Amino acid sequence: MGAVSIPGLPPADLPEVAFAGRSNVGKSSLINAVTGRTHLARASTAPGRTREVNFFVADDRMRLVDLPGYGFAKVSRGEKNKFQNLGRSYLRGRPNLKRAYLLIDSRHGLKEVDREAMDAFDISAVSYQIVLTKTDKLRSQRDVEQVVAETLRKIAKRPAAFPRVLATSAEKGAGIPELRAEILAACELAGGHG
């Protein structure tokens, strides 16, 4: 289900994890890879398509939450602020939010706009973990390790940052089992996925 306003959110009765990131970072593809469903979250070639908070229930045990992307959305400033403020309000007022995953394109690393998102997480005291996407586009495993190390260095002093960076590729499946395990641990759910 999708919510366009805070009163439209589902009840806070299941543990939730949220996915945030710049437009075009591969959020929909990653959610689809984590759930093993090809068309659950709609991927788009046009950045900034997610303009509501989308909820996906997994095994009636938890919810995956797709937050509006930030960055290049080709909409008016007022419209953009409206859906980005909805994401911020969700983060501030959700008692059942166990962790947010901030997706960063591994080819570009942390940008200034990502720092703004991390500031919002730190201020809201929302535990967040960096997930590098599209690692299959890097030249080598060494390049992946360098981006992970650089990202860890940049988040070291951030109060709400989880001290482990995950490297993933939705296309190749790299890092997806580890991300699933992190999500289950964050939600305090043992056992398999569905």
PDB file of C-alpha atoms in Angstrom:
ATOM      1  CA  MET A   1       0.000   0.000   0.000  1.00  0.00           C
ATOM      2  CA  GLY A   2       1.077   3.581  -0.542  1.00  0.00           C
ATOM      3  CA  ALA A   3       0.511   6.518   1.806  1.00  0.00           C
ATOM      4  CA  VAL A   4       0.545  10.151   0.701  1.00  0.00           C
ATOM      5  CA  SER A   5       0.063  11.585   4.204  1.00  0.00           C
ATOM      6  CA  ILE A   6       0.902  10.632   7.798  1.00  0.00           C
ATOM      7  CA  PRO A   7      -2.740   9.817   8.712  1.00  0.00           C
ATOM      8  CA  GLY A   8      -2.729   7.347   5.791  1.00  0.00           C
ATOM      9  CA  LEU A   9       0.054   5.203   7.282  1.00  0.00           C
ATOM     10  CA  PRO A  10      -0.812   1.667   8.388  1.00  0.00           C
ATOM     11  CA  PRO A  11      -0.905   0.992  12.147  1.00  0.00           C
ATOM     12  CA  ALA A  12       2.518   0.626  13.809  1.00  0.00           C
ATOM     13  CA  ASP A  13       1.822  -3.036  14.597  1.00  0.00           C
ATOM     14  CA  LEU A  14       4.701  -4.777  12.746  1.00  0.00           C
ATOM     15  CA  PRO A  15       8.446  -4.109  12.779  1.00  0.00           C
ATOM     16  CA  GLU A  16       9.501  -1.999   9.803  1.00  0.00           C
ATOM     17  CA  VAL A  17      12.702  -1.259   7.925  1.00  0.00           C
ATOM     18  CA  ALA A  18      12.856   1.680   5.523  1.00  0.00           C
ATOM     19  CA  PHE A  19      14.860   2.171   2.349  1.00  0.00           C
ATOM     20  CA  ALA A  20      16.000   5.683   1.463  1.00  0.00           C
ATOM     21  CA  GLY A  21      18.331   7.053  -1.157  1.00  0.00           C
ATOM     22  CA  ARG A  22      18.880   9.412  -4.032  1.00  0.00           C
ATOM     23  CA  SER A  23      16.639   9.031  -7.028  1.00  0.00           C
ATOM     24  CA  ASN A  24      18.093   6.452  -9.435  1.00  0.00           C
ATOM     25  CA  VAL A  25      20.205   4.703  -6.769  1.00  0.00           C
ATOM     26  CA  GLY A  26      18.470   1.364  -7.449  1.00  0.00           C
ATOM     27  CA  LYS A  27      16.050   1.317  -4.501  1.00  0.00           C
ATOM     28  CA  SER A  28      13.224  -0.525  -6.286  1.00  0.00           C
ATOM     29  CA  SER A  29      15.617  -3.077  -7.793  1.00  0.00           C
ATOM     30  CA  LEU A  30      17.160  -3.737  -4.376  1.00  0.00           C
ATOM     31  CA  ILE A  31      13.759  -4.182  -2.688  1.00  0.00           C
ATOM     32  CA  ASN A  32      12.791  -6.612  -5.451  1.00  0.00           C
ATOM     33  CA  ALA A  33      16.069  -8.533  -4.993  1.00  0.00           C
ATOM     34  CA  VAL A  34      15.662  -8.715  -1.194  1.00  0.00           C
ATOM     35  CA  THR A  35      12.107 -10.030  -1.489  1.00  0.00           C
ATOM     36  CA  GLY A  36      12.867 -12.308  -4.436  1.00  0.00           C
ATOM     37  CA  ARG A  37       9.962 -10.732  -6.348  1.00  0.00           C
ATOM     38  CA  THR A  38      10.642  -9.232  -9.763  1.00  0.00           C
ATOM     39  CA  HIS A  39       7.952  -6.563  -9.930  1.00  0.00           C
ATOM     40  CA  LEU A  40       7.053  -5.822  -6.312  1.00  0.00           C
ATOM     41  CA  ALA A  41       8.562  -2.325  -6.237  1.00  0.00           C
ATOM     42  CA  ARG A  42       8.249  -0.600  -9.590  1.00  0.00           C
ATOM     43  CA  ALA A  43      11.610   0.428 -11.001  1.00  0.00           C
ATOM     44  CA  SER A  44      11.608   3.402 -13.330  1.00  0.00           C
ATOM     45  CA  THR A  45      14.132   4.948 -15.673  1.00  0.00           C
ATOM     46  CA  ALA A  46      12.769   8.389 -14.726  1.00  0.00           C
ATOM     47  CA  PRO A  47      14.311   9.474 -11.403  1.00  0.00           C
ATOM     48  CA  GLY A  48      12.083  10.540  -8.543  1.00  0.00           C
ATOM     49  CA  ARG A  49       9.043   8.416  -9.332  1.00  0.00           C
ATOM     50  CA  THR A  50       8.363   7.339  -5.739  1.00  0.00           C
ATOM     51  CA  ARG A  51       6.253  10.170  -4.327  1.00  0.00           C
ATOM     52  CA  GLU A  52       4.598   8.351  -1.478  1.00  0.00           C
ATOM     53  CA  VAL A  53       5.693   6.078   1.330  1.00  0.00           C
ATOM     54  CA  ASN A  54       5.155   2.537   0.008  1.00  0.00           C
ATOM     55  CA  PHE A  55       4.700  -0.420   2.358  1.00  0.00           C
ATOM     56  CA  PHE A  56       5.337  -4.076   1.485  1.00  0.00           C
ATOM     57  CA  VAL A  57       4.317  -6.724   4.039  1.00  0.00           C
ATOM     58  CA  ALA A  58       6.684  -9.708   4.283  1.00  0.00           C
ATOM     59  CA  ASP A  59       5.291 -12.971   5.686  1.00  0.00           C
ATOM     60  CA  ASP A  60       2.831 -11.013   7.882  1.00  0.00           C
ATOM     61  CA  ARG A  61       5.871 -10.524  10.177  1.00  0.00           C
ATOM     62  CA  MET A  62       7.368  -7.220   9.025  1.00  0.00           C
ATOM     63  CA  ARG A  63       7.089  -4.372   6.532  1.00  0.00           C
ATOM     64  CA  LEU A  64       9.618  -3.063   4.042  1.00  0.00           C
ATOM     65  CA  VAL A  65       9.099   0.655   3.491  1.00  0.00           C
ATOM     66  CA  ASP A  66      10.126   2.460   0.301  1.00  0.00           C
ATOM     67  CA  LEU A  67      10.648   6.176   1.034  1.00  0.00           C
ATOM     68  CA  PRO A  68      10.522   8.886  -1.648  1.00  0.00           C
ATOM     69  CA  GLY A  69      13.889   9.352  -3.354  1.00  0.00           C
ATOM     70  CA  TYR A  70      15.733  12.626  -3.128  1.00  0.00           C
ATOM     71  CA  GLY A  71      17.843  14.355  -5.718  1.00  0.00           C
ATOM     72  CA  PHE A  72      16.852  14.855  -9.304  1.00  0.00           C
ATOM     73  CA  ALA A  73      13.040  14.496  -9.382  1.00  0.00           C
ATOM     74  CA  LYS A  74      11.657  16.619 -12.225  1.00  0.00           C
ATOM     75  CA  VAL A  75       8.812  18.180 -10.265  1.00  0.00           C
ATOM     76  CA  SER A  76       8.162  21.601  -8.816  1.00  0.00           C
ATOM     77  CA  ARG A  77      10.011  22.541  -5.617  1.00  0.00           C
ATOM     78  CA  GLY A  78       6.701  22.622  -3.707  1.00  0.00           C
ATOM     79  CA  GLU A  79       5.749  19.134  -4.899  1.00  0.00           C
ATOM     80  CA  LYS A  80       9.244  17.811  -4.131  1.00  0.00           C
ATOM     81  CA  ASN A  81       9.203  19.303  -0.616  1.00  0.00           C
ATOM     82  CA  LYS A  82       5.784  17.752  -0.035  1.00  0.00           C
ATOM     83  CA  PHE A  83       6.899  14.178  -0.668  1.00  0.00           C
ATOM     84  CA  GLN A  84      10.312  14.588   0.966  1.00  0.00           C
ATOM     85  CA  ASN A  85       8.670  16.057   4.086  1.00  0.00           C
ATOM     86  CA  LEU A  86       6.361  13.021   4.164  1.00  0.00           C
ATOM     87  CA  GLY A  87       9.454  10.779   4.306  1.00  0.00           C
ATOM     88  CA  ARG A  88      10.977  12.889   7.103  1.00  0.00           C
ATOM     89  CA  SER A  89       7.720  12.841   9.087  1.00  0.00           C
ATOM     90  CA  TYR A  90       7.559   9.065   8.713  1.00  0.00           C
ATOM     91  CA  LEU A  91      11.112   8.731  10.097  1.00  0.00           C
ATOM     92  CA  ARG A  92      10.453  10.981  13.081  1.00  0.00           C
ATOM     93  CA  GLY A  93       7.171   9.476  14.183  1.00  0.00           C
ATOM     94  CA  ARG A  94       7.401   5.734  13.635  1.00  0.00           C
ATOM     95  CA  PRO A  95       7.979   3.827  16.908  1.00  0.00           C
ATOM     96  CA  ASN A  96       8.169   0.443  15.116  1.00  0.00           C
ATOM     97  CA  LEU A  97      10.905   1.538  12.666  1.00  0.00           C
ATOM     98  CA  LYS A  98      13.832  -0.769  13.459  1.00  0.00           C
ATOM     99  CA  ARG A  99      16.377   0.515  10.942  1.00  0.00           C
ATOM    100  CA  ALA A 100      16.674   2.624   7.836  1.00  0.00           C
ATOM    101  CA  TYR A 101      18.897   1.555   4.958  1.00  0.00           C
ATOM    102  CA  LEU A 102      20.493   4.456   3.119  1.00  0.00           C
ATOM    103  CA  LEU A 103      21.329   3.350  -0.398  1.00  0.00           C
ATOM    104  CA  ILE A 104      24.417   4.861  -2.015  1.00  0.00           C
ATOM    105  CA  ASP A 105      25.488   4.229  -5.629  1.00  0.00           C
ATOM    106  CA  SER A 106      28.905   2.595  -5.229  1.00  0.00           C
ATOM    107  CA  ARG A 107      30.181   4.334  -8.377  1.00  0.00           C
ATOM    108  CA  HIS A 108      29.621   7.802  -6.897  1.00  0.00           C
ATOM    109  CA  GLY A 109      30.041   7.319  -3.124  1.00  0.00           C
ATOM    110  CA  LEU A 110      28.561   9.672  -0.530  1.00  0.00           C
ATOM    111  CA  LYS A 111      27.448  13.020  -1.956  1.00  0.00           C
ATOM    112  CA  GLU A 112      26.477  16.237  -0.178  1.00  0.00           C
ATOM    113  CA  VAL A 113      22.774  15.407  -0.619  1.00  0.00           C
ATOM    114  CA  ASP A 114      23.394  12.062   1.171  1.00  0.00           C
ATOM    115  CA  ARG A 115      24.995  13.932   4.074  1.00  0.00           C
ATOM    116  CA  GLU A 116      21.738  15.884   4.423  1.00  0.00           C
ATOM    117  CA  ALA A 117      19.858  12.569   4.676  1.00  0.00           C
ATOM    118  CA  MET A 118      22.333  11.279   7.278  1.00  0.00           C
ATOM    119  CA  ASP A 119      21.907  14.518   9.260  1.00  0.00           C
ATOM    120  CA  ALA A 120      18.131  13.907   9.248  1.00  0.00           C
ATOM    121  CA  PHE A 121      18.653  10.330  10.521  1.00  0.00           C
ATOM    122  CA  ASP A 122      21.078  11.518  13.210  1.00  0.00           C
ATOM    123  CA  ILE A 123      18.682  14.266  14.374  1.00  0.00           C
ATOM    124  CA  SER A 124      15.719  11.836  14.388  1.00  0.00           C
ATOM    125  CA  ALA A 125      17.874   9.241  16.217  1.00  0.00           C
ATOM    126  CA  VAL A 126      16.936   6.640  13.597  1.00  0.00           C
ATOM    127  CA  SER A 127      19.486   3.833  13.314  1.00  0.00           C
ATOM    128  CA  TYR A 128      20.595   3.634   9.687  1.00  0.00           C
ATOM    129  CA  GLN A 129      22.943   1.448   7.708  1.00  0.00           C
ATOM    130  CA  ILE A 130      24.661   2.329   4.447  1.00  0.00           C
ATOM    131  CA  VAL A 131      24.013  -0.089   1.578  1.00  0.00           C
ATOM    132  CA  LEU A 132      26.188   0.372  -1.501  1.00  0.00           C
ATOM    133  CA  THR A 133      24.306  -0.478  -4.701  1.00  0.00           C
ATOM    134  CA  LYS A 134      25.395  -1.408  -8.229  1.00  0.00           C
ATOM    135  CA  THR A 135      28.753  -2.855  -7.123  1.00  0.00           C
ATOM    136  CA  ASP A 136      28.756  -5.023 -10.265  1.00  0.00           C
ATOM    137  CA  LYS A 137      29.454  -1.796 -12.206  1.00  0.00           C
ATOM    138  CA  LEU A 138      32.814  -1.305 -10.445  1.00  0.00           C
ATOM    139  CA  ARG A 139      35.950  -2.671 -12.097  1.00  0.00           C
ATOM    140  CA  SER A 140      37.108  -5.059  -9.376  1.00  0.00           C
ATOM    141  CA  GLN A 141      36.506  -6.458  -5.920  1.00  0.00           C
ATOM    142  CA  ARG A 142      39.364  -4.230  -4.755  1.00  0.00           C
ATOM    143  CA  ASP A 143      37.408  -1.162  -5.936  1.00  0.00           C
ATOM    144  CA  VAL A 144      34.371  -2.394  -3.960  1.00  0.00           C
ATOM    145  CA  GLU A 145      36.525  -2.829  -0.841  1.00  0.00           C
ATOM    146  CA  GLN A 146      37.943   0.704  -1.285  1.00  0.00           C
ATOM    147  CA  VAL A 147      34.461   2.260  -1.498  1.00  0.00           C
ATOM    148  CA  VAL A 148      33.354   0.301   1.602  1.00  0.00           C
ATOM    149  CA  ALA A 149      36.437   1.471   3.554  1.00  0.00           C
ATOM    150  CA  GLU A 150      36.010   5.101   2.423  1.00  0.00           C
ATOM    151  CA  THR A 151      32.310   5.060   3.364  1.00  0.00           C
ATOM    152  CA  LEU A 152      33.050   3.572   6.802  1.00  0.00           C
ATOM    153  CA  ARG A 153      35.608   6.331   7.397  1.00  0.00           C
ATOM    154  CA  LYS A 154      33.043   9.015   6.469  1.00  0.00           C
ATOM    155  CA  ILE A 155      30.314   7.690   8.800  1.00  0.00           C
ATOM    156  CA  ALA A 156      32.599   6.849  11.751  1.00  0.00           C
ATOM    157  CA  LYS A 157      31.556   9.838  13.870  1.00  0.00           C
ATOM    158  CA  ARG A 158      27.856   9.805  13.019  1.00  0.00           C
ATOM    159  CA  PRO A 159      25.781   8.905  16.103  1.00  0.00           C
ATOM    160  CA  ALA A 160      22.976   6.945  14.413  1.00  0.00           C
ATOM    161  CA  ALA A 161      25.060   5.189  11.725  1.00  0.00           C
ATOM    162  CA  PHE A 162      25.293   1.405  12.034  1.00  0.00           C
ATOM    163  CA  PRO A 163      29.035   0.589  11.845  1.00  0.00           C
ATOM    164  CA  ARG A 164      28.842  -1.892   8.974  1.00  0.00           C
ATOM    165  CA  VAL A 165      28.534  -1.049   5.272  1.00  0.00           C
ATOM    166  CA  LEU A 166      26.970  -3.607   2.928  1.00  0.00           C
ATOM    167  CA  ALA A 167      28.056  -3.900  -0.711  1.00  0.00           C
ATOM    168  CA  THR A 168      25.276  -5.171  -2.977  1.00  0.00           C
ATOM    169  CA  SER A 169      24.319  -5.774  -6.570  1.00  0.00           C
ATOM    170  CA  ALA A 170      20.620  -6.329  -7.246  1.00  0.00           C
ATOM    171  CA  GLU A 171      21.523  -7.471 -10.753  1.00  0.00           C
ATOM    172  CA  LYS A 172      24.089 -10.118  -9.722  1.00  0.00           C
ATOM    173  CA  GLY A 173      22.683 -10.946  -6.270  1.00  0.00           C
ATOM    174  CA  ALA A 174      25.886  -9.967  -4.444  1.00  0.00           C
ATOM    175  CA  GLY A 175      25.309  -9.003  -0.814  1.00  0.00           C
ATOM    176  CA  ILE A 176      21.567  -9.741  -0.943  1.00  0.00           C
ATOM    177  CA  PRO A 177      21.650 -12.731   1.498  1.00  0.00           C
ATOM    178  CA  GLU A 178      23.687 -10.591   3.933  1.00  0.00           C
ATOM    179  CA  LEU A 179      21.200  -7.724   3.640  1.00  0.00           C
ATOM    180  CA  ARG A 180      18.287 -10.125   4.279  1.00  0.00           C
ATOM    181  CA  ALA A 181      20.081 -11.396   7.396  1.00  0.00           C
ATOM    182  CA  GLU A 182      20.678  -7.806   8.600  1.00  0.00           C
ATOM    183  CA  ILE A 183      16.983  -6.967   8.103  1.00  0.00           C
ATOM    184  CA  LEU A 184      15.833 -10.051  10.049  1.00  0.00           C
ATOM    185  CA  ALA A 185      18.305  -9.270  12.858  1.00  0.00           C
ATOM    186  CA  ALA A 186      17.207  -5.598  12.994  1.00  0.00           C
ATOM    187  CA  CYS A 187      13.567  -6.716  13.265  1.00  0.00           C
ATOM    188  CA  GLU A 188      14.533  -9.361  15.835  1.00  0.00           C
ATOM    189  CA  LEU A 189      13.077 -12.090  13.625  1.00  0.00           C
ATOM    190  CA  ALA A 190      14.901 -15.398  13.512  1.00  0.00           C
ATOM    191  CA  GLY A 191      14.772 -17.874  10.696  1.00  0.00           C
ATOM    192  CA  GLY A 192      14.234 -17.763   6.960  1.00  0.00           C
ATOM    193  CA  HIS A 193      12.670 -15.252   4.648  1.00  0.00           C
ATOM    194  CA  GLY A 194       9.664 -15.448   2.385  1.00  0.00           C
TER     195      GLY A 194
END
